[in-house]
Amino acid sequence: MKSLAEIYSHLPDAPSEKTLERVDYEARHWSSPIQGPLKPGTEEHKRAVAAMFRDTFNPYKPSVIDWPKLDPETLHRITSLPIWDIAVQTEGKARLRMAAYADMITDPDMKDALSRNAWEENRHKEVLTKLVEAYNIPMAPEPPYVTPKDTEWAYLVTGFSECVDSFFAFGLFALAERAGLFPQELIETFEPVMQEECRHILLFANWLAWHRATMPFWKRPWFELRVIAVWLFLAYERMGLARSIDENGEEHTQDNNFTVTGAKDMTTMDISLPDLMQLCLDEDDRRFSGYDPRLLRPTTTPAIARAIIKGAKLWDRVRSKIAA
């Protein structure tokens, strides 16, 4: 039996040699050759999900990333973002949780997909670690990464958390690019990572539908209660700040909710919450647009964003009537 470290440290097979242009295109565009609907719970849907994740793999290597030299102002802007400790630690936890869940799955297609997902989470941690080293960002010591006692709960927390954080990260990333506060070379370096997150939540959404469709009916009520509990846990988690102490005794305050509240750190432009929500929706649609439309997309966070936009419009109309 493989150790969890072996799962997230080694791919099931060697990636093929492709040009950068072809790799980038294939990472963003994929359709299944299977004809007809891809209904969750069917063999066709499951095989299509696994094939999507395997075929859209991007073999970039963190060790050969050429980190651009930054001017003092940009360097300060990046090093002062309150995210780096949590970002590195989140990926460290994610790789272990994904590997642990992949290890307990018996279906070979889903095991393969989730094992690859664990490997990519480990690569994200390597990318962040290389960035931290390149720009001398002060970090608190990493805590030990412990194998989860409740593997399914840990995987659900990680999966739903990525769905939330990626949705808002898509918008913040686009906002940063439009504002021009970060060099284009740095934007281009992180672009494959952003698209990879899109693939991750596409996999999670379809795993979730497959899991629901194939579990015994008597297990479904308890599972749905766990899903509700996960959402409540994530809401509670994002209401607070995380604090850690580095080796010099200095406190590091990390914003658990940066992906929602971080617009002011990514641009000097004024942007309202409804406009930010619309940008996130547009970017979410753009990043998913190249994948087979028969595969399911995450829906909860986009629905919340649409509700915020509608609520803001309704409030504007009420204020206008009151003012009149």
PDB file of C-alpha atoms in Angstrom:
ATOM      1  CA  MET A   1       0.000   0.000   0.000  1.00  0.00           C
ATOM      2  CA  LYS A   2       1.279   3.462  -0.901  1.00  0.00           C
ATOM      3  CA  SER A   3       1.947   6.033   1.791  1.00  0.00           C
ATOM      4  CA  LEU A   4       0.001   9.294   1.468  1.00  0.00           C
ATOM      5  CA  ALA A   5       3.245  11.135   0.682  1.00  0.00           C
ATOM      6  CA  GLU A   6       3.819   8.782  -2.248  1.00  0.00           C
ATOM      7  CA  ILE A   7       0.352   9.593  -3.596  1.00  0.00           C
ATOM      8  CA  TYR A   8       0.823  13.366  -3.578  1.00  0.00           C
ATOM      9  CA  SER A   9       4.500  13.238  -4.602  1.00  0.00           C
ATOM     10  CA  HIS A  10       4.239  10.989  -7.672  1.00  0.00           C
ATOM     11  CA  LEU A  11       1.972  11.053 -10.708  1.00  0.00           C
ATOM     12  CA  PRO A  12       0.310   7.793 -11.793  1.00  0.00           C
ATOM     13  CA  ASP A  13       2.077   8.125 -15.152  1.00  0.00           C
ATOM     14  CA  ALA A  14       4.612  10.324 -16.922  1.00  0.00           C
ATOM     15  CA  PRO A  15       3.238  13.401 -18.730  1.00  0.00           C
ATOM     16  CA  SER A  16       3.700  13.426 -22.480  1.00  0.00           C
ATOM     17  CA  GLU A  17       5.931  15.943 -24.228  1.00  0.00           C
ATOM     18  CA  LYS A  18       3.928  18.800 -25.722  1.00  0.00           C
ATOM     19  CA  THR A  19       4.587  22.354 -26.806  1.00  0.00           C
ATOM     20  CA  LEU A  20       3.762  25.092 -24.303  1.00  0.00           C
ATOM     21  CA  GLU A  21       1.047  26.397 -26.614  1.00  0.00           C
ATOM     22  CA  ARG A  22      -0.597  23.011 -26.947  1.00  0.00           C
ATOM     23  CA  VAL A  23      -0.376  22.345 -23.210  1.00  0.00           C
ATOM     24  CA  ASP A  24      -1.956  25.695 -22.391  1.00  0.00           C
ATOM     25  CA  TYR A  25      -4.795  25.176 -24.865  1.00  0.00           C
ATOM     26  CA  GLU A  26      -5.516  21.608 -23.776  1.00  0.00           C
ATOM     27  CA  ALA A  27      -5.522  22.631 -20.106  1.00  0.00           C
ATOM     28  CA  ARG A  28      -8.432  24.988 -20.860  1.00  0.00           C
ATOM     29  CA  HIS A  29     -10.406  23.097 -23.510  1.00  0.00           C
ATOM     30  CA  TRP A  30     -11.779  19.594 -23.239  1.00  0.00           C
ATOM     31  CA  SER A  31     -14.785  17.667 -24.499  1.00  0.00           C
ATOM     32  CA  SER A  32     -15.626  14.022 -24.008  1.00  0.00           C
ATOM     33  CA  PRO A  33     -15.956  11.824 -27.103  1.00  0.00           C
ATOM     34  CA  ILE A  34     -18.755   9.981 -25.298  1.00  0.00           C
ATOM     35  CA  GLN A  35     -22.080  10.649 -26.990  1.00  0.00           C
ATOM     36  CA  GLY A  36     -25.248  11.617 -25.180  1.00  0.00           C
ATOM     37  CA  PRO A  37     -25.823  13.015 -21.674  1.00  0.00           C
ATOM     38  CA  LEU A  38     -23.289  12.515 -18.896  1.00  0.00           C
ATOM     39  CA  LYS A  39     -25.580  11.700 -15.993  1.00  0.00           C
ATOM     40  CA  PRO A  40     -23.929  11.580 -12.555  1.00  0.00           C
ATOM     41  CA  GLY A  41     -23.774   8.039 -11.273  1.00  0.00           C
ATOM     42  CA  THR A  42     -23.312   6.491 -14.698  1.00  0.00           C
ATOM     43  CA  GLU A  43     -20.136   4.836 -15.916  1.00  0.00           C
ATOM     44  CA  GLU A  44     -19.996   7.350 -18.791  1.00  0.00           C
ATOM     45  CA  HIS A  45     -20.033  10.357 -16.465  1.00  0.00           C
ATOM     46  CA  LYS A  46     -17.407   8.889 -14.160  1.00  0.00           C
ATOM     47  CA  ARG A  47     -15.039   7.990 -17.012  1.00  0.00           C
ATOM     48  CA  ALA A  48     -15.495  11.433 -18.578  1.00  0.00           C
ATOM     49  CA  VAL A  49     -14.621  13.194 -15.301  1.00  0.00           C
ATOM     50  CA  ALA A  50     -11.460  11.127 -14.862  1.00  0.00           C
ATOM     51  CA  ALA A  51     -10.466  11.640 -18.506  1.00  0.00           C
ATOM     52  CA  MET A  52     -11.004  15.393 -18.244  1.00  0.00           C
ATOM     53  CA  PHE A  53      -8.681  15.686 -15.284  1.00  0.00           C
ATOM     54  CA  ARG A  54      -6.027  13.482 -16.876  1.00  0.00           C
ATOM     55  CA  ASP A  55      -6.153  15.050 -20.356  1.00  0.00           C
ATOM     56  CA  THR A  56      -6.047  18.683 -19.165  1.00  0.00           C
ATOM     57  CA  PHE A  57      -2.909  18.223 -17.058  1.00  0.00           C
ATOM     58  CA  ASN A  58      -0.290  20.987 -17.392  1.00  0.00           C
ATOM     59  CA  PRO A  59       3.276  19.716 -16.750  1.00  0.00           C
ATOM     60  CA  TYR A  60       4.867  23.022 -15.664  1.00  0.00           C
ATOM     61  CA  LYS A  61       7.663  22.683 -13.090  1.00  0.00           C
ATOM     62  CA  PRO A  62       7.954  25.046 -10.089  1.00  0.00           C
ATOM     63  CA  SER A  63      11.706  24.490  -9.951  1.00  0.00           C
ATOM     64  CA  VAL A  64      12.253  26.184 -13.322  1.00  0.00           C
ATOM     65  CA  ILE A  65       9.943  29.180 -12.868  1.00  0.00           C
ATOM     66  CA  ASP A  66      11.856  32.379 -13.549  1.00  0.00           C
ATOM     67  CA  TRP A  67      10.533  34.735 -10.884  1.00  0.00           C
ATOM     68  CA  PRO A  68      10.658  38.329 -12.204  1.00  0.00           C
ATOM     69  CA  LYS A  69      12.636  41.006 -10.409  1.00  0.00           C
ATOM     70  CA  LEU A  70      10.271  43.430  -8.687  1.00  0.00           C
ATOM     71  CA  ASP A  71      10.613  47.117  -7.988  1.00  0.00           C
ATOM     72  CA  PRO A  72      10.558  48.060  -4.274  1.00  0.00           C
ATOM     73  CA  GLU A  73       6.929  49.253  -4.328  1.00  0.00           C
ATOM     74  CA  THR A  74       5.615  46.090  -5.989  1.00  0.00           C
ATOM     75  CA  LEU A  75       7.758  43.902  -3.733  1.00  0.00           C
ATOM     76  CA  HIS A  76       6.310  45.601  -0.662  1.00  0.00           C
ATOM     77  CA  ARG A  77       2.789  45.206  -2.011  1.00  0.00           C
ATOM     78  CA  ILE A  78       3.280  41.479  -2.465  1.00  0.00           C
ATOM     79  CA  THR A  79       5.138  40.760   0.769  1.00  0.00           C
ATOM     80  CA  SER A  80       2.557  42.694   2.817  1.00  0.00           C
ATOM     81  CA  LEU A  81      -0.428  40.691   1.564  1.00  0.00           C
ATOM     82  CA  PRO A  82      -1.918  38.875   4.599  1.00  0.00           C
ATOM     83  CA  ILE A  83      -2.159  35.508   2.878  1.00  0.00           C
ATOM     84  CA  TRP A  84       1.158  33.710   2.591  1.00  0.00           C
ATOM     85  CA  ASP A  85       1.207  31.620   5.779  1.00  0.00           C
ATOM     86  CA  ILE A  86      -2.367  30.462   5.229  1.00  0.00           C
ATOM     87  CA  ALA A  87      -1.806  29.894   1.499  1.00  0.00           C
ATOM     88  CA  VAL A  88       1.196  27.608   2.034  1.00  0.00           C
ATOM     89  CA  GLN A  89      -0.393  25.770   4.938  1.00  0.00           C
ATOM     90  CA  THR A  90      -3.700  25.355   3.088  1.00  0.00           C
ATOM     91  CA  GLU A  91      -1.971  23.634   0.187  1.00  0.00           C
ATOM     92  CA  GLY A  92      -0.002  21.489   2.636  1.00  0.00           C
ATOM     93  CA  LYS A  93      -3.239  20.338   4.246  1.00  0.00           C
ATOM     94  CA  ALA A  94      -5.017  19.945   0.908  1.00  0.00           C
ATOM     95  CA  ARG A  95      -2.425  17.585  -0.586  1.00  0.00           C
ATOM     96  CA  LEU A  96      -2.639  15.328   2.481  1.00  0.00           C
ATOM     97  CA  ARG A  97      -6.444  15.388   2.641  1.00  0.00           C
ATOM     98  CA  MET A  98      -6.787  14.678  -1.086  1.00  0.00           C
ATOM     99  CA  ALA A  99      -4.285  11.843  -0.857  1.00  0.00           C
ATOM    100  CA  ALA A 100      -6.036  10.373   2.185  1.00  0.00           C
ATOM    101  CA  TYR A 101      -9.405  10.386   0.441  1.00  0.00           C
ATOM    102  CA  ALA A 102      -7.924   9.009  -2.790  1.00  0.00           C
ATOM    103  CA  ASP A 103      -6.360   6.223  -0.757  1.00  0.00           C
ATOM    104  CA  MET A 104      -9.732   5.091   0.607  1.00  0.00           C
ATOM    105  CA  ILE A 105     -11.573   5.159  -2.747  1.00  0.00           C
ATOM    106  CA  THR A 106     -11.953   1.800  -4.449  1.00  0.00           C
ATOM    107  CA  ASP A 107     -13.209   3.012  -7.835  1.00  0.00           C
ATOM    108  CA  PRO A 108     -10.094   3.121 -10.082  1.00  0.00           C
ATOM    109  CA  ASP A 109     -11.210   6.107 -12.196  1.00  0.00           C
ATOM    110  CA  MET A 110     -11.994   8.374  -9.252  1.00  0.00           C
ATOM    111  CA  LYS A 111      -8.926   7.146  -7.364  1.00  0.00           C
ATOM    112  CA  ASP A 112      -6.767   8.141 -10.328  1.00  0.00           C
ATOM    113  CA  ALA A 113      -8.365  11.598 -10.605  1.00  0.00           C
ATOM    114  CA  LEU A 114      -8.115  12.393  -6.889  1.00  0.00           C
ATOM    115  CA  SER A 115      -4.531  11.097  -6.712  1.00  0.00           C
ATOM    116  CA  ARG A 116      -3.616  13.491  -9.513  1.00  0.00           C
ATOM    117  CA  ASN A 117      -5.467  16.242  -7.660  1.00  0.00           C
ATOM    118  CA  ALA A 118      -3.374  15.542  -4.546  1.00  0.00           C
ATOM    119  CA  TRP A 119      -0.204  15.735  -6.659  1.00  0.00           C
ATOM    120  CA  GLU A 120      -1.253  19.088  -8.100  1.00  0.00           C
ATOM    121  CA  GLU A 121      -2.016  20.447  -4.618  1.00  0.00           C
ATOM    122  CA  ASN A 122       1.503  19.477  -3.647  1.00  0.00           C
ATOM    123  CA  ARG A 123       2.799  21.337  -6.711  1.00  0.00           C
ATOM    124  CA  HIS A 124       0.825  24.433  -5.682  1.00  0.00           C
ATOM    125  CA  LYS A 125       2.576  24.291  -2.332  1.00  0.00           C
ATOM    126  CA  GLU A 126       5.924  24.061  -4.133  1.00  0.00           C
ATOM    127  CA  VAL A 127       5.045  27.092  -6.283  1.00  0.00           C
ATOM    128  CA  LEU A 128       4.129  29.153  -3.213  1.00  0.00           C
ATOM    129  CA  THR A 129       7.242  27.982  -1.376  1.00  0.00           C
ATOM    130  CA  LYS A 130       9.426  29.030  -4.329  1.00  0.00           C
ATOM    131  CA  LEU A 131       7.708  32.439  -4.452  1.00  0.00           C
ATOM    132  CA  VAL A 132       8.225  32.963  -0.720  1.00  0.00           C
ATOM    133  CA  GLU A 133      11.903  32.096  -1.117  1.00  0.00           C
ATOM    134  CA  ALA A 134      12.359  34.273  -4.209  1.00  0.00           C
ATOM    135  CA  TYR A 135      10.968  37.399  -2.544  1.00  0.00           C
ATOM    136  CA  ASN A 136      12.156  36.731   1.033  1.00  0.00           C
ATOM    137  CA  ILE A 137       8.651  36.816   2.468  1.00  0.00           C
ATOM    138  CA  PRO A 138       8.789  36.270   6.255  1.00  0.00           C
ATOM    139  CA  MET A 139       6.876  33.166   7.279  1.00  0.00           C
ATOM    140  CA  ALA A 140       5.808  31.543  10.499  1.00  0.00           C
ATOM    141  CA  PRO A 141       6.991  27.939  10.947  1.00  0.00           C
ATOM    142  CA  GLU A 142       4.702  25.453   9.279  1.00  0.00           C
ATOM    143  CA  PRO A 143       2.746  23.240  11.652  1.00  0.00           C
ATOM    144  CA  PRO A 144       2.967  19.459  11.280  1.00  0.00           C
ATOM    145  CA  TYR A 145       0.545  18.143   8.676  1.00  0.00           C
ATOM    146  CA  VAL A 146      -1.518  15.439  10.340  1.00  0.00           C
ATOM    147  CA  THR A 147      -3.461  12.735   8.525  1.00  0.00           C
ATOM    148  CA  PRO A 148      -7.159  13.539   9.050  1.00  0.00           C
ATOM    149  CA  LYS A 149      -9.084  11.308  11.431  1.00  0.00           C
ATOM    150  CA  ASP A 150     -12.321  11.881   9.520  1.00  0.00           C
ATOM    151  CA  THR A 151     -11.171  11.570   5.914  1.00  0.00           C
ATOM    152  CA  GLU A 152     -14.488  12.363   4.242  1.00  0.00           C
ATOM    153  CA  TRP A 153     -15.082  15.459   6.392  1.00  0.00           C
ATOM    154  CA  ALA A 154     -11.572  16.758   5.659  1.00  0.00           C
ATOM    155  CA  TYR A 155     -12.045  16.195   1.927  1.00  0.00           C
ATOM    156  CA  LEU A 156     -15.431  17.953   1.925  1.00  0.00           C
ATOM    157  CA  VAL A 157     -14.011  20.944   3.803  1.00  0.00           C
ATOM    158  CA  THR A 158     -11.121  21.207   1.346  1.00  0.00           C
ATOM    159  CA  GLY A 159     -13.322  20.776  -1.724  1.00  0.00           C
ATOM    160  CA  PHE A 160     -16.009  23.281  -0.749  1.00  0.00           C
ATOM    161  CA  SER A 161     -13.375  25.712   0.502  1.00  0.00           C
ATOM    162  CA  GLU A 162     -11.646  25.608  -2.891  1.00  0.00           C
ATOM    163  CA  CYS A 163     -14.980  26.226  -4.623  1.00  0.00           C
ATOM    164  CA  VAL A 164     -15.491  29.399  -2.557  1.00  0.00           C
ATOM    165  CA  ASP A 165     -11.932  30.682  -2.645  1.00  0.00           C
ATOM    166  CA  SER A 166     -11.357  29.977  -6.345  1.00  0.00           C
ATOM    167  CA  PHE A 167     -14.526  31.820  -7.375  1.00  0.00           C
ATOM    168  CA  PHE A 168     -13.394  35.018  -5.678  1.00  0.00           C
ATOM    169  CA  ALA A 169      -9.743  34.483  -6.600  1.00  0.00           C
ATOM    170  CA  PHE A 170     -10.704  34.465 -10.287  1.00  0.00           C
ATOM    171  CA  GLY A 171     -12.141  37.958  -9.895  1.00  0.00           C
ATOM    172  CA  LEU A 172      -9.282  39.299  -7.772  1.00  0.00           C
ATOM    173  CA  PHE A 173      -6.738  37.931 -10.224  1.00  0.00           C
ATOM    174  CA  ALA A 174      -8.486  39.698 -13.130  1.00  0.00           C
ATOM    175  CA  LEU A 175      -8.729  42.868 -11.044  1.00  0.00           C
ATOM    176  CA  ALA A 176      -5.002  42.807 -10.308  1.00  0.00           C
ATOM    177  CA  GLU A 177      -4.213  42.327 -13.992  1.00  0.00           C
ATOM    178  CA  ARG A 178      -6.452  45.227 -15.049  1.00  0.00           C
ATOM    179  CA  ALA A 179      -5.025  47.520 -12.392  1.00  0.00           C
ATOM    180  CA  GLY A 180      -1.464  46.875 -13.533  1.00  0.00           C
ATOM    181  CA  LEU A 181      -0.152  46.874  -9.968  1.00  0.00           C
ATOM    182  CA  PHE A 182       1.749  43.638 -10.555  1.00  0.00           C
ATOM    183  CA  PRO A 183       4.161  42.953 -13.439  1.00  0.00           C
ATOM    184  CA  GLN A 184       2.747  40.993 -16.358  1.00  0.00           C
ATOM    185  CA  GLU A 185       5.479  38.374 -15.925  1.00  0.00           C
ATOM    186  CA  LEU A 186       4.181  37.580 -12.432  1.00  0.00           C
ATOM    187  CA  ILE A 187       0.575  37.446 -13.678  1.00  0.00           C
ATOM    188  CA  GLU A 188       1.599  35.015 -16.431  1.00  0.00           C
ATOM    189  CA  THR A 189       3.524  32.872 -13.923  1.00  0.00           C
ATOM    190  CA  PHE A 190       0.413  32.351 -11.795  1.00  0.00           C
ATOM    191  CA  GLU A 191      -2.042  31.988 -14.672  1.00  0.00           C
ATOM    192  CA  PRO A 192      -1.582  28.179 -14.979  1.00  0.00           C
ATOM    193  CA  VAL A 193      -2.143  27.853 -11.230  1.00  0.00           C
ATOM    194  CA  MET A 194      -5.412  29.793 -11.476  1.00  0.00           C
ATOM    195  CA  GLN A 195      -6.667  27.627 -14.324  1.00  0.00           C
ATOM    196  CA  GLU A 196      -5.620  24.557 -12.391  1.00  0.00           C
ATOM    197  CA  GLU A 197      -7.875  25.656  -9.537  1.00  0.00           C
ATOM    198  CA  CYS A 198     -10.723  25.803 -12.053  1.00  0.00           C
ATOM    199  CA  ARG A 199     -10.046  22.169 -12.971  1.00  0.00           C
ATOM    200  CA  HIS A 200      -9.908  21.230  -9.279  1.00  0.00           C
ATOM    201  CA  ILE A 201     -13.343  22.590  -8.472  1.00  0.00           C
ATOM    202  CA  LEU A 202     -14.731  21.132 -11.709  1.00  0.00           C
ATOM    203  CA  LEU A 203     -13.488  17.752 -10.515  1.00  0.00           C
ATOM    204  CA  PHE A 204     -14.911  18.294  -7.027  1.00  0.00           C
ATOM    205  CA  ALA A 205     -18.350  19.323  -8.304  1.00  0.00           C
ATOM    206  CA  ASN A 206     -18.574  16.211 -10.462  1.00  0.00           C
ATOM    207  CA  TRP A 207     -17.140  13.921  -7.781  1.00  0.00           C
ATOM    208  CA  LEU A 208     -19.813  15.284  -5.417  1.00  0.00           C
ATOM    209  CA  ALA A 209     -22.599  14.541  -7.894  1.00  0.00           C
ATOM    210  CA  TRP A 210     -21.155  11.067  -8.584  1.00  0.00           C
ATOM    211  CA  HIS A 211     -20.785  10.341  -4.875  1.00  0.00           C
ATOM    212  CA  ARG A 212     -24.373  11.364  -4.147  1.00  0.00           C
ATOM    213  CA  ALA A 213     -25.707   9.306  -7.047  1.00  0.00           C
ATOM    214  CA  THR A 214     -23.848   6.130  -6.131  1.00  0.00           C
ATOM    215  CA  MET A 215     -24.167   6.072  -2.340  1.00  0.00           C
ATOM    216  CA  PRO A 216     -26.861   3.874  -0.722  1.00  0.00           C
ATOM    217  CA  PHE A 217     -30.085   5.856  -0.223  1.00  0.00           C
ATOM    218  CA  TRP A 218     -30.012   5.333   3.538  1.00  0.00           C
ATOM    219  CA  LYS A 219     -26.654   7.133   3.775  1.00  0.00           C
ATOM    220  CA  ARG A 220     -27.829  10.193   1.862  1.00  0.00           C
ATOM    221  CA  PRO A 221     -29.567  12.097   4.746  1.00  0.00           C
ATOM    222  CA  TRP A 222     -26.486  11.889   6.984  1.00  0.00           C
ATOM    223  CA  PHE A 223     -24.239  12.944   4.115  1.00  0.00           C
ATOM    224  CA  GLU A 224     -26.402  15.989   3.347  1.00  0.00           C
ATOM    225  CA  LEU A 225     -26.305  16.989   7.019  1.00  0.00           C
ATOM    226  CA  ARG A 226     -22.510  16.811   6.835  1.00  0.00           C
ATOM    227  CA  VAL A 227     -22.519  19.046   3.755  1.00  0.00           C
ATOM    228  CA  ILE A 228     -24.613  21.635   5.630  1.00  0.00           C
ATOM    229  CA  ALA A 229     -22.221  21.383   8.583  1.00  0.00           C
ATOM    230  CA  VAL A 230     -19.260  22.002   6.261  1.00  0.00           C
ATOM    231  CA  TRP A 231     -20.839  25.188   4.918  1.00  0.00           C
ATOM    232  CA  LEU A 232     -21.522  26.410   8.468  1.00  0.00           C
ATOM    233  CA  PHE A 233     -17.936  25.603   9.434  1.00  0.00           C
ATOM    234  CA  LEU A 234     -16.550  27.524   6.433  1.00  0.00           C
ATOM    235  CA  ALA A 235     -18.748  30.536   7.223  1.00  0.00           C
ATOM    236  CA  TYR A 236     -17.506  30.536  10.815  1.00  0.00           C
ATOM    237  CA  GLU A 237     -13.887  30.070   9.752  1.00  0.00           C
ATOM    238  CA  ARG A 238     -13.995  33.027   7.387  1.00  0.00           C
ATOM    239  CA  MET A 239     -15.289  35.397  10.038  1.00  0.00           C
ATOM    240  CA  GLY A 240     -11.985  35.434  11.882  1.00  0.00           C
ATOM    241  CA  LEU A 241      -8.296  36.121  11.513  1.00  0.00           C
ATOM    242  CA  ALA A 242      -5.636  33.464  11.974  1.00  0.00           C
ATOM    243  CA  ARG A 243      -2.580  34.382  14.013  1.00  0.00           C
ATOM    244  CA  SER A 244       0.764  32.626  14.143  1.00  0.00           C
ATOM    245  CA  ILE A 245       4.197  33.373  15.607  1.00  0.00           C
ATOM    246  CA  ASP A 246       7.396  33.105  13.563  1.00  0.00           C
ATOM    247  CA  GLU A 247      10.808  31.945  14.810  1.00  0.00           C
ATOM    248  CA  ASN A 248      11.693  35.530  15.812  1.00  0.00           C
ATOM    249  CA  GLY A 249       8.634  35.819  18.027  1.00  0.00           C
ATOM    250  CA  GLU A 250       6.790  38.127  15.621  1.00  0.00           C
ATOM    251  CA  GLU A 251       3.053  37.701  15.189  1.00  0.00           C
ATOM    252  CA  HIS A 252       1.642  37.065  11.694  1.00  0.00           C
ATOM    253  CA  THR A 253      -2.002  37.939  11.161  1.00  0.00           C
ATOM    254  CA  GLN A 254      -3.596  36.088   8.242  1.00  0.00           C
ATOM    255  CA  ASP A 255      -6.960  36.988   6.719  1.00  0.00           C
ATOM    256  CA  ASN A 256      -9.038  33.814   6.337  1.00  0.00           C
ATOM    257  CA  ASN A 257     -11.460  35.794   4.179  1.00  0.00           C
ATOM    258  CA  PHE A 258      -8.931  37.495   1.891  1.00  0.00           C
ATOM    259  CA  THR A 259     -10.444  36.079  -1.291  1.00  0.00           C
ATOM    260  CA  VAL A 260     -13.677  37.913  -0.442  1.00  0.00           C
ATOM    261  CA  THR A 261     -12.294  41.094   1.121  1.00  0.00           C
ATOM    262  CA  GLY A 262      -8.971  41.510  -0.697  1.00  0.00           C
ATOM    263  CA  ALA A 263     -10.004  43.807  -3.559  1.00  0.00           C
ATOM    264  CA  LYS A 264      -8.464  46.849  -1.861  1.00  0.00           C
ATOM    265  CA  ASP A 265      -5.092  45.071  -1.762  1.00  0.00           C
ATOM    266  CA  MET A 266      -5.187  44.095  -5.442  1.00  0.00           C
ATOM    267  CA  THR A 267      -6.015  47.458  -7.028  1.00  0.00           C
ATOM    268  CA  THR A 268      -6.097  51.207  -6.467  1.00  0.00           C
ATOM    269  CA  MET A 269      -9.350  51.406  -8.417  1.00  0.00           C
ATOM    270  CA  ASP A 270     -12.633  51.827  -6.564  1.00  0.00           C
ATOM    271  CA  ILE A 271     -14.896  48.870  -7.153  1.00  0.00           C
ATOM    272  CA  SER A 272     -18.236  48.226  -5.500  1.00  0.00           C
ATOM    273  CA  LEU A 273     -19.166  44.854  -4.053  1.00  0.00           C
ATOM    274  CA  PRO A 274     -21.795  44.186  -6.767  1.00  0.00           C
ATOM    275  CA  ASP A 275     -19.266  45.059  -9.483  1.00  0.00           C
ATOM    276  CA  LEU A 276     -16.708  42.747  -7.900  1.00  0.00           C
ATOM    277  CA  MET A 277     -19.313  39.971  -7.738  1.00  0.00           C
ATOM    278  CA  GLN A 278     -20.109  40.483 -11.426  1.00  0.00           C
ATOM    279  CA  LEU A 279     -16.415  40.350 -12.306  1.00  0.00           C
ATOM    280  CA  CYS A 280     -16.083  37.082 -10.370  1.00  0.00           C
ATOM    281  CA  LEU A 281     -19.091  35.658 -12.225  1.00  0.00           C
ATOM    282  CA  ASP A 282     -17.684  36.723 -15.595  1.00  0.00           C
ATOM    283  CA  GLU A 283     -14.279  35.224 -14.842  1.00  0.00           C
ATOM    284  CA  ASP A 284     -15.870  32.056 -13.485  1.00  0.00           C
ATOM    285  CA  ASP A 285     -17.834  31.648 -16.725  1.00  0.00           C
ATOM    286  CA  ARG A 286     -14.760  32.390 -18.842  1.00  0.00           C
ATOM    287  CA  ARG A 287     -12.537  29.851 -17.120  1.00  0.00           C
ATOM    288  CA  PHE A 288     -15.150  27.097 -17.313  1.00  0.00           C
ATOM    289  CA  SER A 289     -16.223  27.896 -20.882  1.00  0.00           C
ATOM    290  CA  GLY A 290     -13.710  25.574 -22.557  1.00  0.00           C
ATOM    291  CA  TYR A 291     -14.804  22.416 -20.744  1.00  0.00           C
ATOM    292  CA  ASP A 292     -17.536  20.035 -21.813  1.00  0.00           C
ATOM    293  CA  PRO A 293     -20.833  21.718 -20.806  1.00  0.00           C
ATOM    294  CA  ARG A 294     -22.235  18.327 -19.794  1.00  0.00           C
ATOM    295  CA  LEU A 295     -19.928  18.311 -16.771  1.00  0.00           C
ATOM    296  CA  LEU A 296     -21.380  20.000 -13.699  1.00  0.00           C
ATOM    297  CA  ARG A 297     -20.042  23.311 -12.375  1.00  0.00           C
ATOM    298  CA  PRO A 298     -20.010  24.536  -8.759  1.00  0.00           C
ATOM    299  CA  THR A 299     -23.227  26.494  -8.220  1.00  0.00           C
ATOM    300  CA  THR A 300     -23.538  27.659  -4.599  1.00  0.00           C
ATOM    301  CA  THR A 301     -20.996  30.503  -4.548  1.00  0.00           C
ATOM    302  CA  PRO A 302     -22.072  31.900  -7.959  1.00  0.00           C
ATOM    303  CA  ALA A 303     -25.682  31.810  -6.704  1.00  0.00           C
ATOM    304  CA  ILE A 304     -24.681  33.802  -3.614  1.00  0.00           C
ATOM    305  CA  ALA A 305     -22.887  36.331  -5.824  1.00  0.00           C
ATOM    306  CA  ARG A 306     -25.976  36.739  -8.032  1.00  0.00           C
ATOM    307  CA  ALA A 307     -28.118  37.223  -4.918  1.00  0.00           C
ATOM    308  CA  ILE A 308     -25.745  39.973  -3.719  1.00  0.00           C
ATOM    309  CA  ILE A 309     -26.024  41.736  -7.089  1.00  0.00           C
ATOM    310  CA  LYS A 310     -29.816  41.514  -7.105  1.00  0.00           C
ATOM    311  CA  GLY A 311     -29.972  42.668  -3.486  1.00  0.00           C
ATOM    312  CA  ALA A 312     -27.773  45.686  -4.259  1.00  0.00           C
ATOM    313  CA  LYS A 313     -29.955  46.657  -7.229  1.00  0.00           C
ATOM    314  CA  LEU A 314     -33.097  46.344  -5.112  1.00  0.00           C
ATOM    315  CA  TRP A 315     -31.524  48.463  -2.369  1.00  0.00           C
ATOM    316  CA  ASP A 316     -30.564  51.143  -4.911  1.00  0.00           C
ATOM    317  CA  ARG A 317     -34.161  51.310  -6.144  1.00  0.00           C
ATOM    318  CA  VAL A 318     -35.453  51.602  -2.578  1.00  0.00           C
ATOM    319  CA  ARG A 319     -32.989  54.376  -1.791  1.00  0.00           C
ATOM    320  CA  SER A 320     -33.954  56.226  -4.951  1.00  0.00           C
ATOM    321  CA  LYS A 321     -37.634  56.118  -3.996  1.00  0.00           C
ATOM    322  CA  ILE A 322     -36.852  57.264  -0.460  1.00  0.00           C
ATOM    323  CA  ALA A 323     -34.708  60.123  -1.761  1.00  0.00           C
ATOM    324  CA  ALA A 324     -37.433  61.174  -4.193  1.00  0.00           C
TER     325      ALA A 324
END
